[in-house]
Amino acid sequence: MTTQKGSSQPAESDPPPNTTRHRPTTMREVAEAAAVSVATVSLVVNNKKDARIGADTRKRVRDAIRVLGYRPNALAKNLVSGSSRFIGLVADAIATTPFAGQIIRGAQDEAWKHGYVLLIANTEGNEPAEKEAISMMLEHKVRGILYSTWYHRVAQVPAALNETDFVLVNCFARDSDAWAVVPDEVQGGRAATEILIRHGHRRIAFLNTTTPSPARDGRLQGYREALESAGIPFDPNLVFDAYPDQEGGYAAVEGLVQCGVTAVFCHNDRVAMGVYDGLRQVGMSIPEDIAVVGFDNQEVIAAHLRPPLSTVALPHYRLGAAGVRLLLGLDEAPGNGVLRIVCPVVERDSVSTRQEKAPANM
Amino acid sequence: MTTQKGSSQPAESDPPPNTTRHRPTTMREVAEAAAVSVATVSLVVNNKKDARIGADTRKRVRDAIRVLGYRPNALAKNLVSGSSRFIGLVADAIATTPFAGQIIRGAQDEAWKHGYVLLIANTEGNEPAEKEAISMMLEHKVRGILYSTWYHRVAQVPAALNETDFVLVNCFARDSDAWAVVPDEVQGGRAATEILIRHGHRRIAFLNTTTPSPARDGRLQGYREALESAGIPFDPNLVFDAYPDQEGGYAAVEGLVQCGVTAVFCHNDRVAMGVYDGLRQVGMSIPEDIAVVGFDNQEVIAAHLRPPLSTVALPHYRLGAAGVRLLLGLDEAPGNGVLRIVCPVVERDSVSTRQEKAPANM
């Protein structure tokens, strides 16, 4: 990290802007420096293994490329090979959520590993923008397209995607055999509930979202499965609907307190943050009076609540990486085309403080 | 938004994956359908205005393109024109902050407006990744590069950037005349303090960050300027250092309470969130006992605290858009090469509740 002391303002220098741009080195200049033909340079640059060029000549060309700082034209290379080293990534909301960034990072790291570059387009869910983005990618002869959404949902697959290979990331298509990579919501819901069961809780509320979604259905199913495995009967009165943000969590606290639970699994970390505020309001402590588990492991929230929130992370980085691996044929899709990625548990202090308290001396 | 009811699982259908890929239409097929030569199709596609092609023929070709779904090869087009319609965007942390997303969105919207496409690379501050990203962009003959950082700071400009036009976004170079677009930290600090002064406060603390940065220096300067304009003497005892997250804000509350201020300007929204927790702990109310202003307008926090936080927004979207405009020569850089963008005020309820309370009846 670059830091600085004193004045933060850049030097107020004279006008002339960034006009010192170097002229790029040409293939001809490389050829002259290496005393070979332009055709020979081209063969070396394009790594034609079968071209009859001596090791000596090859080395001379490589040295000249290095010394002169020659950059081969990737566009020309792509044109010769008939396809590009691009993978397209269409995202519906890079801007409004930190989650999309992790999908991009996972996809990019995996793409680079295999010599591909991402062409990213952010559409903000706008249909004309989406159409334009996919056209742009097809015109650039992408190897394929990842079509991603910022929250796990059913997607309407744009028709133009069928013109290339594609993988849906964080979404899936109904009545279609399109490949998709999604978080395993059922396993995540089960894992969240199991944290609470493991700490001795048996009366556990679930604040589920009001928004119909795979997350809503899957996490509820996971909650029920965890209870069942632990021999705890499912009580529908302990499942509450809460709008999936802080205000929703806050509003649900009254119901929580009335039904006398000792623990609550919140649909997401924002809801948990609202529950924190509501419990404080009525003088209840976390985890002593009520243990809380969230979902998402949201960067700026989860670790910074008081106490820090135990939660289940959405595996966005892995979703992006797995999407690229499916697209490039490095991994196989399961039979039904939908690959589910595990949501890992992140334990902090909202279920029990890390140093177990001595039960006397309280 | 696509929603769904009932089971969230996609249909478990038979294996065959996305193999129904259509073969792309060729230029020859367009030529045949329009009964013209391939050369004529090429002239129409490349929009050669001076080519002598009748309006009738031009229309016939365009119709065939539409009906057959032909997509011109952008790579070939770029190669013919000698440069591409790409703008590179190097970002140091797409993944770990929602801010980077807004820079990308602003840059993309502005680029698309002018027929350019962004090539985005996320480097996570890793130097080899950064070098590789810039090489990739230069090889794709980008029109220029935006080099952006997730927080406002001094940047070491990578040497390879000099091979093309570039603009620094959210950072600037010391002792250099490189063009840069940065947030106006001084104006932002002034605006934040002025919200509090406008509501009658005269004893106003400033919880500044411990990290040396343009934000640290600029916001302090803005705070001092606002006090001075209002005729309030600057008291260095009211400026506190706080680590710039929730824990830092929480830890600063004791000092705040002891010095008897009626208002506090926090370096960022995360610090303000910690101050909320700390004030609640000691039984003080916001805004009645202490008014609070943050900085950043951080998506998942600011609007969702109790009460919602008044703050000053960082203009990330505009930073990205302004960077593209400078790069394309649509706007001129100021004399010193550094363009400062205004940080807008976002008023909520942490300074005064929106319905002014009647002073009796309390």
Tab-separated table of N, CA, C and O in Angstrom, chain B residues 16-94:
chain	number	residue	atom	x	y	z
B	16	PRO	N	-27.695	-34.429	-22.164
B	16	PRO	CA	-27.085	-33.608	-23.225
B	16	PRO	C	-26.977	-32.108	-22.897
B	16	PRO	O	-27.983	-31.448	-22.700
B	17	PRO	N	-25.768	-31.614	-22.826
B	17	PRO	CA	-25.524	-30.221	-22.424
B	17	PRO	C	-25.757	-29.243	-23.569
B	17	PRO	O	-26.421	-29.578	-24.545
B	18	ASN	N	-25.184	-28.055	-23.422
B	18	ASN	CA	-25.413	-26.969	-24.397
B	18	ASN	C	-24.763	-27.256	-25.744
B	18	ASN	O	-23.879	-26.535	-26.187
B	19	THR	N	-25.190	-28.286	-26.425
B	19	THR	CA	-24.502	-28.623	-27.665
B	19	THR	C	-25.289	-28.169	-28.895
B	19	THR	O	-24.901	-28.426	-30.015
B	20	THR	N	-26.392	-27.457	-28.674
B	20	THR	CA	-27.244	-27.023	-29.787
B	20	THR	C	-26.766	-25.702	-30.380
B	20	THR	O	-27.516	-24.976	-30.989
B	21	ARG	N	-25.500	-25.407	-30.184
B	21	ARG	CA	-24.897	-24.174	-30.687
B	21	ARG	C	-25.139	-24.025	-32.189
B	21	ARG	O	-24.847	-24.913	-32.979
B	22	HIS	N	-25.655	-22.856	-32.573
B	22	HIS	CA	-25.840	-22.591	-34.002
B	22	HIS	C	-24.494	-22.294	-34.641
B	22	HIS	O	-23.647	-21.666	-34.030
B	23	ARG	N	-24.342	-22.686	-35.925
B	23	ARG	CA	-23.160	-22.289	-36.667
B	23	ARG	C	-23.351	-20.819	-37.044
B	23	ARG	O	-24.432	-20.430	-37.507
B	24	PRO	N	-22.348	-19.959	-36.811
B	24	PRO	CA	-22.541	-18.544	-37.161
B	24	PRO	C	-22.703	-18.355	-38.667
B	24	PRO	O	-22.112	-19.082	-39.461
B	25	THR	N	-23.516	-17.398	-39.037
B	25	THR	CA	-23.711	-17.042	-40.450
B	25	THR	C	-22.425	-16.414	-40.991
B	25	THR	O	-21.765	-15.641	-40.300
B	26	THR	N	-22.064	-16.766	-42.222
B	26	THR	CA	-20.854	-16.190	-42.822
B	26	THR	C	-21.207	-15.021	-43.736
B	26	THR	O	-22.363	-14.861	-44.149
B	27	MET	N	-20.186	-14.257	-44.068
B	27	MET	CA	-20.371	-13.120	-44.961
B	27	MET	C	-20.804	-13.612	-46.347
B	27	MET	O	-21.611	-12.985	-47.024
B	28	ARG	N	-20.268	-14.786	-46.727
B	28	ARG	CA	-20.626	-15.350	-48.036
B	28	ARG	C	-22.136	-15.623	-48.108
B	28	ARG	O	-22.776	-15.370	-49.140
B	29	GLU	N	-22.691	-16.153	-47.013
B	29	GLU	CA	-24.133	-16.454	-47.019
B	29	GLU	C	-24.969	-15.177	-47.147
B	29	GLU	O	-26.002	-15.171	-47.814
B	30	VAL	N	-24.497	-14.118	-46.516
B	30	VAL	CA	-25.194	-12.833	-46.651
B	30	VAL	C	-25.137	-12.382	-48.106
B	30	VAL	O	-26.144	-11.965	-48.701
B	31	ALA	N	-23.942	-12.506	-48.701
B	31	ALA	CA	-23.753	-12.090	-50.092
B	31	ALA	C	-24.703	-12.852	-51.013
B	31	ALA	O	-25.365	-12.268	-51.878
B	32	GLU	N	-24.786	-14.171	-50.793
B	32	GLU	CA	-25.665	-14.988	-51.637
B	32	GLU	C	-27.125	-14.573	-51.478
B	32	GLU	O	-27.854	-14.399	-52.441
B	33	ALA	N	-27.542	-14.383	-50.248
B	33	ALA	CA	-28.944	-14.016	-49.990
B	33	ALA	C	-29.286	-12.667	-50.612
B	33	ALA	O	-30.413	-12.453	-51.079
B	34	ALA	N	-28.320	-11.759	-50.627
B	34	ALA	CA	-28.577	-10.409	-51.145
B	34	ALA	C	-28.223	-10.305	-52.621
B	34	ALA	O	-28.411	-9.256	-53.236
B	35	ALA	N	-27.703	-11.412	-53.186
B	35	ALA	CA	-27.285	-11.438	-54.587
B	35	ALA	C	-26.275	-10.327	-54.900
B	35	ALA	O	-26.434	-9.579	-55.867
B	36	VAL	N	-25.268	-10.214	-54.041
B	36	VAL	CA	-24.173	-9.261	-54.289
B	36	VAL	C	-22.854	-9.992	-54.030
B	36	VAL	O	-22.860	-11.150	-53.605
B	37	SER	N	-21.757	-9.302	-54.239
B	37	SER	CA	-20.461	-9.928	-53.972
B	37	SER	C	-20.110	-9.803	-52.487
B	37	SER	O	-20.657	-8.954	-51.774
B	38	VAL	N	-19.185	-10.660	-52.040
B	38	VAL	CA	-18.717	-10.601	-50.651
B	38	VAL	C	-18.100	-9.232	-50.373
B	38	VAL	O	-18.280	-8.654	-49.296
B	39	ALA	N	-17.406	-8.684	-51.382
B	39	ALA	CA	-16.766	-7.374	-51.207
B	39	ALA	C	-17.812	-6.299	-50.905
B	39	ALA	O	-17.594	-5.426	-50.053
B	40	THR	N	-18.953	-6.393	-51.580
B	40	THR	CA	-20.010	-5.410	-51.346
B	40	THR	C	-20.538	-5.515	-49.908
B	40	THR	O	-20.738	-4.507	-49.225
B	41	VAL	N	-20.736	-6.750	-49.437
B	41	VAL	CA	-21.194	-6.940	-48.060
B	41	VAL	C	-20.188	-6.302	-47.099
B	41	VAL	O	-20.551	-5.570	-46.167
B	42	SER	N	-18.920	-6.542	-47.352
B	42	SER	CA	-17.869	-6.008	-46.492
B	42	SER	C	-17.918	-4.489	-46.443
B	42	SER	O	-17.803	-3.883	-45.375
B	43	LEU	N	-18.122	-3.865	-47.612
B	43	LEU	CA	-18.187	-2.398	-47.657
B	43	LEU	C	-19.368	-1.880	-46.842
B	43	LEU	O	-19.262	-0.893	-46.121
B	44	VAL	N	-20.512	-2.576	-46.945
B	44	VAL	CA	-21.701	-2.143	-46.197
B	44	VAL	C	-21.470	-2.321	-44.698
B	44	VAL	O	-21.741	-1.427	-43.893
B	45	VAL	N	-20.930	-3.494	-44.339
B	45	VAL	CA	-20.698	-3.791	-42.919
B	45	VAL	C	-19.745	-2.771	-42.314
B	45	VAL	O	-19.949	-2.294	-41.203
B	46	ASN	N	-18.699	-2.421	-43.063
B	46	ASN	CA	-17.718	-1.493	-42.521
B	46	ASN	C	-18.100	-0.038	-42.731
B	46	ASN	O	-17.337	0.865	-42.434
B	47	ASN	N	-19.333	0.127	-43.253
B	47	ASN	CA	-19.919	1.460	-43.335
B	47	ASN	C	-19.039	2.441	-44.093
B	47	ASN	O	-18.845	3.572	-43.662
B	48	LYS	N	-18.507	1.965	-45.224
B	48	LYS	CA	-17.678	2.853	-46.047
B	48	LYS	C	-18.625	3.790	-46.798
B	48	LYS	O	-19.242	3.413	-47.787
B	49	LYS	N	-18.691	5.019	-46.345
B	49	LYS	CA	-19.650	5.989	-46.898
B	49	LYS	C	-19.323	6.330	-48.346
B	49	LYS	O	-20.196	6.595	-49.149
B	50	ASP	N	-18.004	6.337	-48.672
B	50	ASP	CA	-17.607	6.795	-49.997
B	50	ASP	C	-17.702	5.691	-51.053
B	50	ASP	O	-17.535	5.952	-52.237
B	51	ALA	N	-17.967	4.438	-50.613
B	51	ALA	CA	-18.084	3.351	-51.585
B	51	ALA	C	-19.331	3.595	-52.439
B	51	ALA	O	-20.373	3.966	-51.927
B	52	ARG	N	-19.198	3.369	-53.750
B	52	ARG	CA	-20.356	3.627	-54.614
B	52	ARG	C	-21.300	2.435	-54.613
B	52	ARG	O	-21.193	1.549	-55.451
B	53	ILE	N	-22.211	2.398	-53.664
B	53	ILE	CA	-23.201	1.323	-53.568
B	53	ILE	C	-24.572	1.969	-53.529
B	53	ILE	O	-24.790	2.891	-52.724
B	54	GLY	N	-25.468	1.520	-54.381
B	54	GLY	CA	-26.800	2.111	-54.447
B	54	GLY	C	-27.576	1.879	-53.156
B	54	GLY	O	-27.329	0.903	-52.434
B	55	ALA	N	-28.515	2.784	-52.877
B	55	ALA	CA	-29.337	2.683	-51.665
B	55	ALA	C	-30.084	1.352	-51.646
B	55	ALA	O	-30.239	0.718	-50.601
B	56	ASP	N	-30.503	0.925	-52.825
B	56	ASP	CA	-31.241	-0.330	-52.975
B	56	ASP	C	-30.406	-1.539	-52.544
B	56	ASP	O	-30.839	-2.363	-51.743
B	57	THR	N	-29.189	-1.590	-53.061
B	57	THR	CA	-28.274	-2.695	-52.754
B	57	THR	C	-27.951	-2.685	-51.253
B	57	THR	O	-27.985	-3.710	-50.584
B	58	ARG	N	-27.646	-1.482	-50.753
B	58	ARG	CA	-27.315	-1.330	-49.344
B	58	ARG	C	-28.443	-1.896	-48.474
B	58	ARG	O	-28.219	-2.644	-47.534
B	59	LYS	N	-29.690	-1.565	-48.857
B	59	LYS	CA	-30.845	-2.035	-48.093
B	59	LYS	C	-30.949	-3.559	-48.167
B	59	LYS	O	-31.229	-4.229	-47.185
B	60	ARG	N	-30.704	-4.103	-49.398
B	60	ARG	CA	-30.801	-5.557	-49.584
B	60	ARG	C	-29.791	-6.272	-48.668
B	60	ARG	O	-30.101	-7.271	-48.032
B	61	VAL	N	-28.599	-5.724	-48.605
B	61	VAL	CA	-27.558	-6.326	-47.753
B	61	VAL	C	-27.967	-6.238	-46.283
B	61	VAL	O	-27.889	-7.225	-45.539
B	62	ARG	N	-28.439	-5.070	-45.876
B	62	ARG	CA	-28.834	-4.887	-44.474
B	62	ARG	C	-29.956	-5.851	-44.095
B	62	ARG	O	-29.959	-6.413	-43.000
B	63	ASP	N	-30.926	-6.025	-45.025
B	63	ASP	CA	-32.033	-6.946	-44.747
B	63	ASP	C	-31.516	-8.374	-44.571
B	63	ASP	O	-31.922	-9.090	-43.661
B	64	ALA	N	-30.601	-8.769	-45.461
B	64	ALA	CA	-30.059	-10.135	-45.386
B	64	ALA	C	-29.315	-10.327	-44.061
B	64	ALA	O	-29.417	-11.372	-43.422
B	65	ILE	N	-28.569	-9.293	-43.642
B	65	ILE	CA	-27.842	-9.361	-42.380
B	65	ILE	C	-28.826	-9.592	-41.233
B	65	ILE	O	-28.614	-10.439	-40.371
B	66	ARG	N	-29.940	-8.848	-41.282
B	66	ARG	CA	-30.918	-8.946	-40.199
B	66	ARG	C	-31.580	-10.328	-40.193
B	66	ARG	O	-31.642	-11.002	-39.183
B	67	VAL	N	-32.042	-10.742	-41.357
B	67	VAL	CA	-32.775	-12.012	-41.452
B	67	VAL	C	-31.885	-13.190	-41.068
B	67	VAL	O	-32.306	-14.095	-40.339
B	68	LEU	N	-30.638	-13.184	-41.526
B	68	LEU	CA	-29.749	-14.325	-41.255
B	68	LEU	C	-29.060	-14.214	-39.897
B	68	LEU	O	-28.397	-15.144	-39.461
B	69	GLY	N	-29.196	-13.079	-39.225
B	69	GLY	CA	-28.528	-12.910	-37.925
B	69	GLY	C	-27.015	-12.894	-38.055
B	69	GLY	O	-26.299	-13.418	-37.220
B	70	TYR	N	-26.520	-12.273	-39.149
B	70	TYR	CA	-25.068	-12.213	-39.330
B	70	TYR	C	-24.420	-11.231	-38.352
B	70	TYR	O	-24.945	-10.148	-38.123
B	71	ARG	N	-23.297	-11.654	-37.739
B	71	ARG	CA	-22.560	-10.758	-36.848
B	71	ARG	C	-21.192	-10.453	-37.434
B	71	ARG	O	-20.384	-11.354	-37.571
B	72	PRO	N	-20.946	-9.184	-37.757
B	72	PRO	CA	-19.620	-8.838	-38.286
B	72	PRO	C	-18.547	-9.186	-37.265
B	72	PRO	O	-18.814	-9.208	-36.068
B	73	ASN	N	-17.354	-9.498	-37.731
B	73	ASN	CA	-16.252	-9.854	-36.853
B	73	ASN	C	-15.539	-8.581	-36.378
B	73	ASN	O	-14.832	-7.930	-37.131
B	74	ALA	N	-15.740	-8.256	-35.125
B	74	ALA	CA	-15.178	-7.017	-34.597
B	74	ALA	C	-13.657	-7.052	-34.608
B	74	ALA	O	-13.002	-6.025	-34.729
B	75	LEU	N	-13.098	-8.241	-34.462
B	75	LEU	CA	-11.639	-8.350	-34.447
B	75	LEU	C	-11.066	-7.932	-35.790
B	75	LEU	O	-10.097	-7.186	-35.864
B	76	ALA	N	-11.712	-8.411	-36.894
B	76	ALA	CA	-11.240	-8.064	-38.224
B	76	ALA	C	-11.375	-6.566	-38.450
B	76	ALA	O	-10.483	-5.905	-38.978
B	77	LYS	N	-12.503	-6.033	-38.009
B	77	LYS	CA	-12.780	-4.613	-38.160
B	77	LYS	C	-11.713	-3.785	-37.458
B	77	LYS	O	-11.185	-2.819	-37.998
B	78	ASN	N	-11.384	-4.193	-36.226
B	78	ASN	CA	-10.369	-3.489	-35.455
B	78	ASN	C	-9.027	-3.531	-36.174
B	78	ASN	O	-8.288	-2.559	-36.195
B	79	LEU	N	-8.747	-4.698	-36.740
B	79	LEU	CA	-7.453	-4.878	-37.373
B	79	LEU	C	-7.348	-3.961	-38.579
B	79	LEU	O	-6.317	-3.337	-38.816
B	80	VAL	N	-8.434	-3.851	-39.344
B	80	VAL	CA	-8.449	-2.984	-40.518
B	80	VAL	C	-8.240	-1.527	-40.089
B	80	VAL	O	-7.445	-0.800	-40.667
B	81	SER	N	-8.920	-1.134	-39.007
B	81	SER	CA	-8.850	0.277	-38.618
B	81	SER	C	-7.565	0.593	-37.846
B	81	SER	O	-7.273	1.746	-37.576
B	82	GLY	N	-6.786	-0.449	-37.486
B	82	GLY	CA	-5.483	-0.210	-36.853
B	82	GLY	C	-5.554	-0.035	-35.348
B	82	GLY	O	-4.556	-0.046	-34.663
B	83	SER	N	-6.757	0.209	-34.824
B	83	SER	CA	-6.880	0.282	-33.374
B	83	SER	C	-8.217	-0.339	-32.997
B	83	SER	O	-9.066	-0.548	-33.849
B	84	SER	N	-8.390	-0.637	-31.733
B	84	SER	CA	-9.612	-1.326	-31.351
B	84	SER	C	-10.575	-0.348	-30.708
B	84	SER	O	-10.258	0.804	-30.472
B	85	ARG	N	-11.783	-0.817	-30.443
B	85	ARG	CA	-12.764	-0.014	-29.720
B	85	ARG	C	-12.743	-0.410	-28.247
B	85	ARG	O	-13.775	-0.374	-27.592
B	86	PHE	N	-11.577	-0.812	-27.753
B	86	PHE	CA	-11.452	-1.167	-26.338
B	86	PHE	C	-10.874	-0.018	-25.530
B	86	PHE	O	-9.995	0.709	-25.990
B	87	ILE	N	-11.371	0.103	-24.312
B	87	ILE	CA	-10.701	0.926	-23.309
B	87	ILE	C	-10.368	-0.025	-22.168
B	87	ILE	O	-11.231	-0.801	-21.737
B	88	GLY	N	-9.132	-0.005	-21.720
B	88	GLY	CA	-8.744	-0.878	-20.606
B	88	GLY	C	-9.086	-0.226	-19.273
B	88	GLY	O	-9.034	0.996	-19.143
B	89	LEU	N	-9.487	-1.045	-18.314
B	89	LEU	CA	-9.689	-0.533	-16.951
B	89	LEU	C	-8.977	-1.477	-15.988
B	89	LEU	O	-9.373	-2.630	-15.835
B	90	VAL	N	-7.906	-0.979	-15.383
B	90	VAL	CA	-7.180	-1.765	-14.384
B	90	VAL	C	-7.707	-1.347	-13.017
B	90	VAL	O	-7.703	-0.162	-12.693
B	91	ALA	N	-8.183	-2.298	-12.225
B	91	ALA	CA	-8.727	-1.989	-10.900
B	91	ALA	C	-7.994	-2.832	-9.880
B	91	ALA	O	-7.719	-4.007	-10.120
B	92	ASP	N	-7.674	-2.243	-8.734
B	92	ASP	CA	-6.878	-2.998	-7.763
B	92	ASP	C	-7.724	-3.848	-6.818
B	92	ASP	O	-7.189	-4.686	-6.117
B	93	ALA	N	-9.033	-3.628	-6.775
B	93	ALA	CA	-9.838	-4.421	-5.839
B	93	ALA	C	-11.312	-4.379	-6.187
B	93	ALA	O	-12.114	-3.749	-5.515
B	94	ILE	N	-11.669	-5.054	-7.273
B	94	ILE	CA	-13.082	-5.164	-7.629
B	94	ILE	C	-13.816	-5.933	-6.542
B	94	ILE	O	-14.951	-5.661	-6.203
